[in-house]
GROMACS .gro file of C-alpha atoms in nm:
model
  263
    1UNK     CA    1   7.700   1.966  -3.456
    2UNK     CA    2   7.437   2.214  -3.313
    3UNK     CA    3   7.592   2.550  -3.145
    4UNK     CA    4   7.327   2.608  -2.866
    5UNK     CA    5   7.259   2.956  -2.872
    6UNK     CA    6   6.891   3.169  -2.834
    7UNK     CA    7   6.883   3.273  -3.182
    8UNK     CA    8   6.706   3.547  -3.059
    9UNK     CA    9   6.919   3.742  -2.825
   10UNK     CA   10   6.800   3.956  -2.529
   11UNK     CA   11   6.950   4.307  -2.628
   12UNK     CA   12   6.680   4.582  -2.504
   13UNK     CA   13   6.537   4.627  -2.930
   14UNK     CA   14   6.446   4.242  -2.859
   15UNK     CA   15   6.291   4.282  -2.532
   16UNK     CA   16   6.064   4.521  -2.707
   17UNK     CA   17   5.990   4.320  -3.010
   18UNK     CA   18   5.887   4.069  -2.737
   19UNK     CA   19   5.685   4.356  -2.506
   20UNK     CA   20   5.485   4.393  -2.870
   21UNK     CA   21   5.480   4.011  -2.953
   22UNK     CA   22   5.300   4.004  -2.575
   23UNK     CA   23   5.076   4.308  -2.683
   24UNK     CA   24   4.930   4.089  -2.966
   25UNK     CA   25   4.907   3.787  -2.844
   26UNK     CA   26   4.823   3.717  -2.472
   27UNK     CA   27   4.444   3.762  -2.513
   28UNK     CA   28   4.396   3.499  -2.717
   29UNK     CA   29   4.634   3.292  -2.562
   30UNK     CA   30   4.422   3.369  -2.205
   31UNK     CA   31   4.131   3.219  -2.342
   32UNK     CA   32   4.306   2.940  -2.463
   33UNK     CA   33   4.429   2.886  -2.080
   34UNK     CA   34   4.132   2.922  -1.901
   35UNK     CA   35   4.254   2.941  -1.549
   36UNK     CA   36   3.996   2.828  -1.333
   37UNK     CA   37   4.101   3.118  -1.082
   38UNK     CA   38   4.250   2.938  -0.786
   39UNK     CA   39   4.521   2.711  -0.892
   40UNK     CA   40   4.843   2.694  -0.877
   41UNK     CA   41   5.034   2.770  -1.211
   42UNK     CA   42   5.390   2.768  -1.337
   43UNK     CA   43   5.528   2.943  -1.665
   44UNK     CA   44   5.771   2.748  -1.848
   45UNK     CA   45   6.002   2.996  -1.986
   46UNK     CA   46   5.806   3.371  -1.870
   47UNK     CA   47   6.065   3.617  -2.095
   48UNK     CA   48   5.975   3.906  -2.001
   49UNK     CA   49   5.679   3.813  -1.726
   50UNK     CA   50   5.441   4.008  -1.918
   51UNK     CA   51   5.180   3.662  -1.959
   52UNK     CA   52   5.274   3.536  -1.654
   53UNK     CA   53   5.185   3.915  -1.457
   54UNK     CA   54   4.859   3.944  -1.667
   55UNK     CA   55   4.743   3.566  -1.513
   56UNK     CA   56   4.844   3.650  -1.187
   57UNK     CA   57   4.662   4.022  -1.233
   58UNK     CA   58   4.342   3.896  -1.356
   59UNK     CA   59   4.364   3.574  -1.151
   60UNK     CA   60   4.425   3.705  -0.749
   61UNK     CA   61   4.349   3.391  -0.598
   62UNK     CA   62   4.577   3.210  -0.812
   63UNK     CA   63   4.991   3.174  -0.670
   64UNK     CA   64   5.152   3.222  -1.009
   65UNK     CA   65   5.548   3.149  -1.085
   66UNK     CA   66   5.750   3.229  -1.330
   67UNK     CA   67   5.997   3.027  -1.432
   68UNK     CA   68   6.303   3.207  -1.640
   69UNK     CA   69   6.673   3.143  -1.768
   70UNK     CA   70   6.795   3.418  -1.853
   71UNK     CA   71   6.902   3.671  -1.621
   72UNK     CA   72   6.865   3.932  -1.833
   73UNK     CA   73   6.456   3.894  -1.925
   74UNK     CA   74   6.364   3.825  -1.540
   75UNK     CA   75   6.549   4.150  -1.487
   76UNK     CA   76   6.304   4.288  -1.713
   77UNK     CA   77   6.044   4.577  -1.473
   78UNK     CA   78   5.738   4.369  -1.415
   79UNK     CA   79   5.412   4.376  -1.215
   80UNK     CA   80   5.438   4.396  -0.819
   81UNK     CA   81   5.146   4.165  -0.721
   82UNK     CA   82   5.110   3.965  -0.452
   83UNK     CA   83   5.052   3.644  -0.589
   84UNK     CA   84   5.326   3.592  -0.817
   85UNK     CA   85   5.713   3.518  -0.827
   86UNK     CA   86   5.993   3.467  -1.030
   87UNK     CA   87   6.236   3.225  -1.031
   88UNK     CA   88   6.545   3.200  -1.213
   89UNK     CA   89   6.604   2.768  -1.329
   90UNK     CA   90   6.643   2.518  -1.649
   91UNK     CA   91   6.304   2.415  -1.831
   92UNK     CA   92   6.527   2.093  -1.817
   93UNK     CA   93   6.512   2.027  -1.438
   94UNK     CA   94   6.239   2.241  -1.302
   95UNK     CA   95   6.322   2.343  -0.942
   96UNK     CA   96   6.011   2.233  -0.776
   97UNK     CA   97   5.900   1.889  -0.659
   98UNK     CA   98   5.679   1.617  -0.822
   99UNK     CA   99   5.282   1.740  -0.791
  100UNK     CA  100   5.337   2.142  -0.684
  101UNK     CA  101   5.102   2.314  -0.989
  102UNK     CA  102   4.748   2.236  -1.092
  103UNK     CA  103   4.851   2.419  -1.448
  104UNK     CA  104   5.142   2.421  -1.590
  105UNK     CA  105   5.188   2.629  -1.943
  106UNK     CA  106   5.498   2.715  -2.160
  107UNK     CA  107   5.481   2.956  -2.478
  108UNK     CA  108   5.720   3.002  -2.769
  109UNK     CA  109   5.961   2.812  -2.545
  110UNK     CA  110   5.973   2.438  -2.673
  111UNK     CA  111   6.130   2.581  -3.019
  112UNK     CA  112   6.438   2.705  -2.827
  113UNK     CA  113   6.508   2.436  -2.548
  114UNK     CA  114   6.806   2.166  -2.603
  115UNK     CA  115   6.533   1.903  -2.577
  116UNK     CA  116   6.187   1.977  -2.586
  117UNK     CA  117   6.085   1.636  -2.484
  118UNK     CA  118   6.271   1.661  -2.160
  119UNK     CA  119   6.133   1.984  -2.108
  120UNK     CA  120   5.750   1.867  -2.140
  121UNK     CA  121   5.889   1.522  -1.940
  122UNK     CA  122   5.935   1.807  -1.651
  123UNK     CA  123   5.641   1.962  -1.714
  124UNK     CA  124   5.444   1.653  -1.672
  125UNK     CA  125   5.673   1.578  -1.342
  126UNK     CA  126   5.587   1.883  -1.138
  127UNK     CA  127   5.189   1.863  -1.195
  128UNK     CA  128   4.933   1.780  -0.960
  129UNK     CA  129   4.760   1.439  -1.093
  130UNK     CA  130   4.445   1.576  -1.236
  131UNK     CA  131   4.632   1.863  -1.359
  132UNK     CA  132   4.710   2.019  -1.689
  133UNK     CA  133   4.949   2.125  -1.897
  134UNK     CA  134   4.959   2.383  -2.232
  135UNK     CA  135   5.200   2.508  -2.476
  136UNK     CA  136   5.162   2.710  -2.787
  137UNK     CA  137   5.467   2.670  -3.066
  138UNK     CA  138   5.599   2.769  -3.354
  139UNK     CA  139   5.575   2.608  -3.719
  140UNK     CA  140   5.767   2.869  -3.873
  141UNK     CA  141   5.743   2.804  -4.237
  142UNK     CA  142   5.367   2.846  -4.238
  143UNK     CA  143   5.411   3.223  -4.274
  144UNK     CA  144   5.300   3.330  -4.584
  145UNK     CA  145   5.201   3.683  -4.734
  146UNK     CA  146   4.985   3.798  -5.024
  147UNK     CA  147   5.157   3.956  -5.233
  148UNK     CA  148   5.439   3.747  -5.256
  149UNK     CA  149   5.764   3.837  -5.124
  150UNK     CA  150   6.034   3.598  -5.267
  151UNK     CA  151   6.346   3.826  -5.114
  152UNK     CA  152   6.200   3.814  -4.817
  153UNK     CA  153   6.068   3.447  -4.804
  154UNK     CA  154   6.392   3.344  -4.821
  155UNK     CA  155   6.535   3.547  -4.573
  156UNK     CA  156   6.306   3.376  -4.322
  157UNK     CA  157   6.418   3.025  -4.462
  158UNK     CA  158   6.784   3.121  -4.385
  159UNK     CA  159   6.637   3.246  -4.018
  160UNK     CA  160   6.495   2.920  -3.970
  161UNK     CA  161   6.816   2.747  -4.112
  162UNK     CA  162   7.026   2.984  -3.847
  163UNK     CA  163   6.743   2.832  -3.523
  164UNK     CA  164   6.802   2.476  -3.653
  165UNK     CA  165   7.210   2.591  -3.600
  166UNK     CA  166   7.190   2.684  -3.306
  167UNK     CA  167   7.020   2.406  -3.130
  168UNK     CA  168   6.639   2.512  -3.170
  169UNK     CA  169   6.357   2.370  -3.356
  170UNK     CA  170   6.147   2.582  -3.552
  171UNK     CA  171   5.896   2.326  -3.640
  172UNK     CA  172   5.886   2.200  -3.334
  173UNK     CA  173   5.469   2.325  -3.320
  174UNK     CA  174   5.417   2.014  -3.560
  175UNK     CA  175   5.537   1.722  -3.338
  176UNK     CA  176   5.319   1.827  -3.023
  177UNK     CA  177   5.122   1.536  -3.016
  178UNK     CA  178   5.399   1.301  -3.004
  179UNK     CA  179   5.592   1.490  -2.759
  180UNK     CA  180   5.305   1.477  -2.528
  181UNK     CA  181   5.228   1.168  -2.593
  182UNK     CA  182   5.487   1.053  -2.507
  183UNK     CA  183   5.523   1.250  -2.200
  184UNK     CA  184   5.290   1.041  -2.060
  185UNK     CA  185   4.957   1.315  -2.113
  186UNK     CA  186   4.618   1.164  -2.128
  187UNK     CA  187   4.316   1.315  -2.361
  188UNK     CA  188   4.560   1.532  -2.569
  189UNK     CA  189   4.380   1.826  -2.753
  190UNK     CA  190   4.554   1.962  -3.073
  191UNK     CA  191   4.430   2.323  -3.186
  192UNK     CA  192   4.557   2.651  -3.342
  193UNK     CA  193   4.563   2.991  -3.328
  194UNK     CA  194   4.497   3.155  -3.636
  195UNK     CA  195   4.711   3.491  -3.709
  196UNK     CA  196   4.547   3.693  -4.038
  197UNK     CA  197   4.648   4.009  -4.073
  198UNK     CA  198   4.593   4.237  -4.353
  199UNK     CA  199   4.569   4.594  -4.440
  200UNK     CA  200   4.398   4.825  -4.236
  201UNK     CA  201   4.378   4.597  -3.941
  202UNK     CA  202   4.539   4.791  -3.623
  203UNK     CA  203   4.751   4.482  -3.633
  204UNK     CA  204   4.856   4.487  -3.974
  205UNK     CA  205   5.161   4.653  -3.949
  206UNK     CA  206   5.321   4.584  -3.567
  207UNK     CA  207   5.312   4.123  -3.715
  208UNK     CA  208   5.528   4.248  -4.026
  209UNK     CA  209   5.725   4.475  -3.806
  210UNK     CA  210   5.781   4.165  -3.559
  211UNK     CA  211   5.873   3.962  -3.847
  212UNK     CA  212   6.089   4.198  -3.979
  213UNK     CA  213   6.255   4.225  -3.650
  214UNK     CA  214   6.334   3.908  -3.564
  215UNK     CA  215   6.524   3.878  -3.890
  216UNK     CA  216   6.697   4.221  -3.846
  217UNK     CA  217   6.844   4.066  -3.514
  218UNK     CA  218   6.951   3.733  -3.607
  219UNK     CA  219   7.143   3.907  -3.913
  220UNK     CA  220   7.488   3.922  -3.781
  221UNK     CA  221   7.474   3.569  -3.699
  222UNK     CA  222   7.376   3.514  -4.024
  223UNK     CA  223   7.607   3.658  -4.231
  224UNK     CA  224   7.863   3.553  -3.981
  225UNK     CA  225   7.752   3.159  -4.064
  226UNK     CA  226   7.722   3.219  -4.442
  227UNK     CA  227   7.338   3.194  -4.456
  228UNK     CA  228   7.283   3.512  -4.607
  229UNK     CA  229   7.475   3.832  -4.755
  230UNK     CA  230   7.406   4.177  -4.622
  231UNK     CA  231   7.272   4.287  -4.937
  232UNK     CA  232   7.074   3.962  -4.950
  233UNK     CA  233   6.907   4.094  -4.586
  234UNK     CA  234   6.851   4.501  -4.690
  235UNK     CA  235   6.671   4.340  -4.998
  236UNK     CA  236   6.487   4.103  -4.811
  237UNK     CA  237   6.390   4.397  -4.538
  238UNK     CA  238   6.321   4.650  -4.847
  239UNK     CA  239   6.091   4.418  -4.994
  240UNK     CA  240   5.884   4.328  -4.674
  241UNK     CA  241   5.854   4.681  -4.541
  242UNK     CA  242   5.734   4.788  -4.880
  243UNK     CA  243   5.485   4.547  -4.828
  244UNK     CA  244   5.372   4.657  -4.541
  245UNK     CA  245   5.271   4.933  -4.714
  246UNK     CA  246   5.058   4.823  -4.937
  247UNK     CA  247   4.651   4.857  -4.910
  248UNK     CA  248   4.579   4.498  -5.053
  249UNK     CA  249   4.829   4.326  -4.844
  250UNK     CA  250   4.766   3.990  -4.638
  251UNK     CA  251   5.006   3.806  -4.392
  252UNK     CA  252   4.895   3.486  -4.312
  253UNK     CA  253   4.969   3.248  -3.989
  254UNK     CA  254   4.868   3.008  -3.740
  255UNK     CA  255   5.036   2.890  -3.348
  256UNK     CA  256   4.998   2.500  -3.293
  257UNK     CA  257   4.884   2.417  -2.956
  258UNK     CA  258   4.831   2.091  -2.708
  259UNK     CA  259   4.668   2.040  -2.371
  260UNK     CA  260   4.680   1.742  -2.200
  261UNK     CA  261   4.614   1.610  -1.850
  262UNK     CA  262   4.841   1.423  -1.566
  263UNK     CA  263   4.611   1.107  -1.472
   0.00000   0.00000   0.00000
């Protein structure tokens, strides 16, 4: 049986993790969007609000929510703009009628929901017909790096094993089709975000770090459920942050992603 938990916590060295995650990721993620300027747009799952503020900030005429669990991330400091709010509510039963956005868009959020079907169900619910919906996920045993870095590799597996635990899915970025699909989205599109990072690339270092810290937080949990030994987790740290490193040094990624529109 599944222990529902975030795997990831929200204790302030995660919330920066995140802040960086944000840093590296939201401009390419933007461009996947493509607000057309004026809509109306809900976050599935803002964190932080750091996406959700840069839409609103670059978008004026949009009206921009965020929608948010946990107390603690929506208590994170975020842009005052006029054309955004926060709500606290359950990806499971959105808080907003049938037909209130034109876009609706969730990231890194469908791997940690109870049931990510329900979750884009609701998604699908509270568009406008016409309207469209996004997500960007997580496949997370695609990560690879060049060199090698068996201590560390496996480290990640028991991560992944500790997400699976606790309720998540951490391959949930290969079953987008069908869960749109199913959903009830018309003229599904299927793409990815590519994530190559090597050595000497400004952001070389701050992927390995994030990798490195989402293990470094999940390992009291997993030592606590036998996944893992804490020498098992300072080898599997040494060995990555010696990587990092390294001049001829690759890490090597990609986000799955789906659109698909409300008829």
């Amino acid at each position: 049986m599944a222990e529902k938990k975030y795997v990831h916590g929200t204790n302030a060295e995660e919330q920066l993790r995140l802040a960086r995650l944000n840093e590296l990721t939201n401009d390419s993620y933007l461009e996947f969007l493509q607000p057309e300027g004026r809509e109306s747009i809900l976050e599935v799952g803002s964190g932080l609000g750091i996406l959700s503020g840069t839409v609103a900030e670059r978008y004026p005429e949009a009206k921009v929510v965020g929608l948010e669990f946990s107390a603690e991330q929506l208590a994170y400091p975020k842009k005052l703009l006029p054309n955004i709010r926060y709500v606290r509510g359950d990806a499971h039963r959105i808080p907003f009628p049938a037909g209130s956005f034109d876009l609706v868009y969730g990231r890194y959020i469908l791997e940690h929901v109870v049931n990510a079907q329900t979750v884009t169900n609701e998604m699908f619910r509270v568009l406008k017909p016409g309207g469209r919906a996004c997500v960007q996920e997580n496949n997370a045993l695609v990560s690879i790096f060049d060199p090698d870095c068996p201590r560390f590799d496996a480290l990640w597996r028991q991560y992944v094993q500790l997400q699976d635990r606790f309720g998540g899915d951490p391959q949930v970025g290969k079953k987008l089709f069908a869960i749109f699909k199913k959903a009830g989205f018309t003229e599904i599109r299927l793409t990815c975000e590519p994530e190559f990072h090597h050595a000497g690339m400004p952001s070389f270092l701050p992927w390995v770090e994030n990798m490195i810290g989402i293990v470094e937080a999940s390992a009291p949990d997993m030592q606590k459920y036998n996944f893992t030994s804490l020498s098992q987790i300072d080898e599997g740290v040494a060995e990555a942050r010696a990587f990092a490193e390294r001049d001829d040094a690759t890490a090597l990624f990609y986000w799955n992603r789906a659109c698909g529109i409300k008829v």
